[in-house]
């Protein structure tokens, strides 16, 4: 069942975080639905601009509609990840998405508010909700490169004014994470002090953590042993997810870790089966491994086991 992120956040706030997973293809969709239903967790499907143009934007919509029929117990939202104005309006008008993210975080404070407000007005008029971003993550996003050293954490003093003036429904905050497989330098970690200050000025308001892959070291070691070169890859400590949830984080974005599962499965499979050229055996292994990965992530997020109670809430 497709629901808005607003419904999911109302149920989760202060107790657990919902996993927001990016998908690009059929195998990821199957693994995501299977792993979430197996772990009885609600979830958010994220579709980036890159994912929409990978094949054709309609292909992913078709996949999700079918998955909704194949997995009738699933409860999830469909969300545009890191949209600009144009892609936000396209998704708002598609009649398919339940929420969009407008990412104008690279703009000035006032310009970010102005752009976000326009998207919020268009989205609310059609019953969708909007995630906005204040502060800048380190690492690389589509078209926006931010040097980690200059990454700007969200300023708690600005957060309340931003939410009031923009009218956004949830806020992505920069608290030390970055996108991709190479996070943190030295002993840096999550800035819970900043998060706690943001929660104080925005009590009860859903916060979002981007760049939250944990980049498991065993996964990295297996990829490197099978011909990869991901030396120094490092991620977020996922035992900290539940702490973040108690401080108002209701959505935690994970993409890179799924790509690592894909890379490990395919590198190992073709290393060990050099004579094979059939895509299905390795695809089957990936779907099963991705489902296992999703189920274990949902345990770390605290979202596992909440599906029955959500069915009662959303009817
Ligand atoms: O934050 C970015 C997400 O990981 C999506 O990545 O734009 O390469 O699809 P993408
Ligand atoms: P990761 O690169 O840490 O998986 O972050 C994904 C993300 O924030 C998508 O918006
Ligand atoms: Zn992101």
PDB file of C-alpha atoms and ligand atoms in Angstrom, residues 22-24 46-52 81-82 103 137 140-142 179-180 210-211 253-256 259, ligand 1:
ATOM      1  CA  UNK A  22      17.157   4.027  -3.584  1.00  0.00           C
ATOM      2  CA  UNK A  23      16.175   1.734  -6.406  1.00  0.00           C
ATOM      3  CA  UNK A  24      17.091   1.688 -10.092  1.00  0.00           C
ATOM      4  CA  UNK A  46      13.606   6.611  -3.218  1.00  0.00           C
ATOM      5  CA  UNK A  47      13.984   7.441  -6.863  1.00  0.00           C
ATOM      6  CA  UNK A  48      16.720   9.869  -7.867  1.00  0.00           C
ATOM      7  CA  UNK A  49      16.815  11.911 -11.064  1.00  0.00           C
ATOM      8  CA  UNK A  50      19.510   9.521 -12.284  1.00  0.00           C
ATOM      9  CA  UNK A  51      17.285   6.522 -11.551  1.00  0.00           C
ATOM     10  CA  UNK A  52      14.379   8.118 -13.436  1.00  0.00           C
ATOM     11  CA  UNK A  81      15.336  11.897  -3.962  1.00  0.00           C
ATOM     12  CA  UNK A  82      17.353  15.133  -4.455  1.00  0.00           C
ATOM     13  CA  UNK A 103      17.267  20.043  -2.727  1.00  0.00           C
ATOM     14  CA  UNK A 137      26.589  17.349   3.301  1.00  0.00           C
ATOM     15  CA  UNK A 140      29.323  14.293  -4.000  1.00  0.00           C
ATOM     16  CA  UNK A 141      25.687  14.666  -5.008  1.00  0.00           C
ATOM     17  CA  UNK A 142      24.417  14.827  -8.557  1.00  0.00           C
ATOM     18  CA  UNK A 179      27.109  10.569   0.326  1.00  0.00           C
ATOM     19  CA  UNK A 180      29.046   7.648  -1.092  1.00  0.00           C
ATOM     20  CA  UNK A 210      21.126  11.543   4.180  1.00  0.00           C
ATOM     21  CA  UNK A 211      24.418   9.802   3.491  1.00  0.00           C
ATOM     22  CA  UNK A 253      18.718   7.362   3.495  1.00  0.00           C
ATOM     23  CA  UNK A 254      20.707   4.346   2.328  1.00  0.00           C
ATOM     24  CA  UNK A 255      21.884   3.829  -1.235  1.00  0.00           C
ATOM     25  CA  UNK A 256      25.619   3.095  -1.298  1.00  0.00           C
ATOM     26  CA  UNK A 259      25.366  -0.836  -4.416  1.00  0.00           C
TER      27      UNK A 259
HETATM   28  O1  LIG B   1      22.224  10.931  -2.905  1.00  0.00           O
HETATM   29  C1  LIG B   1      22.271  10.365  -3.971  1.00  0.00           C
HETATM   30  C2  LIG B   1      21.746   8.983  -4.097  1.00  0.00           C
HETATM   31  O2  LIG B   1      22.682   8.061  -3.604  1.00  0.00           O
HETATM   32  C3  LIG B   1      21.317   8.712  -5.495  1.00  0.00           C
HETATM   33  O3  LIG B   1      22.410   8.542  -6.314  1.00  0.00           O
HETATM   34  O4  LIG B   1      21.938  10.218  -8.071  1.00  0.00           O
HETATM   35  O5  LIG B   1      23.546   8.346  -8.482  1.00  0.00           O
HETATM   36  O6  LIG B   1      21.091   7.876  -8.345  1.00  0.00           O
HETATM   37  P1  LIG B   1      22.237   8.771  -7.923  1.00  0.00           P
END
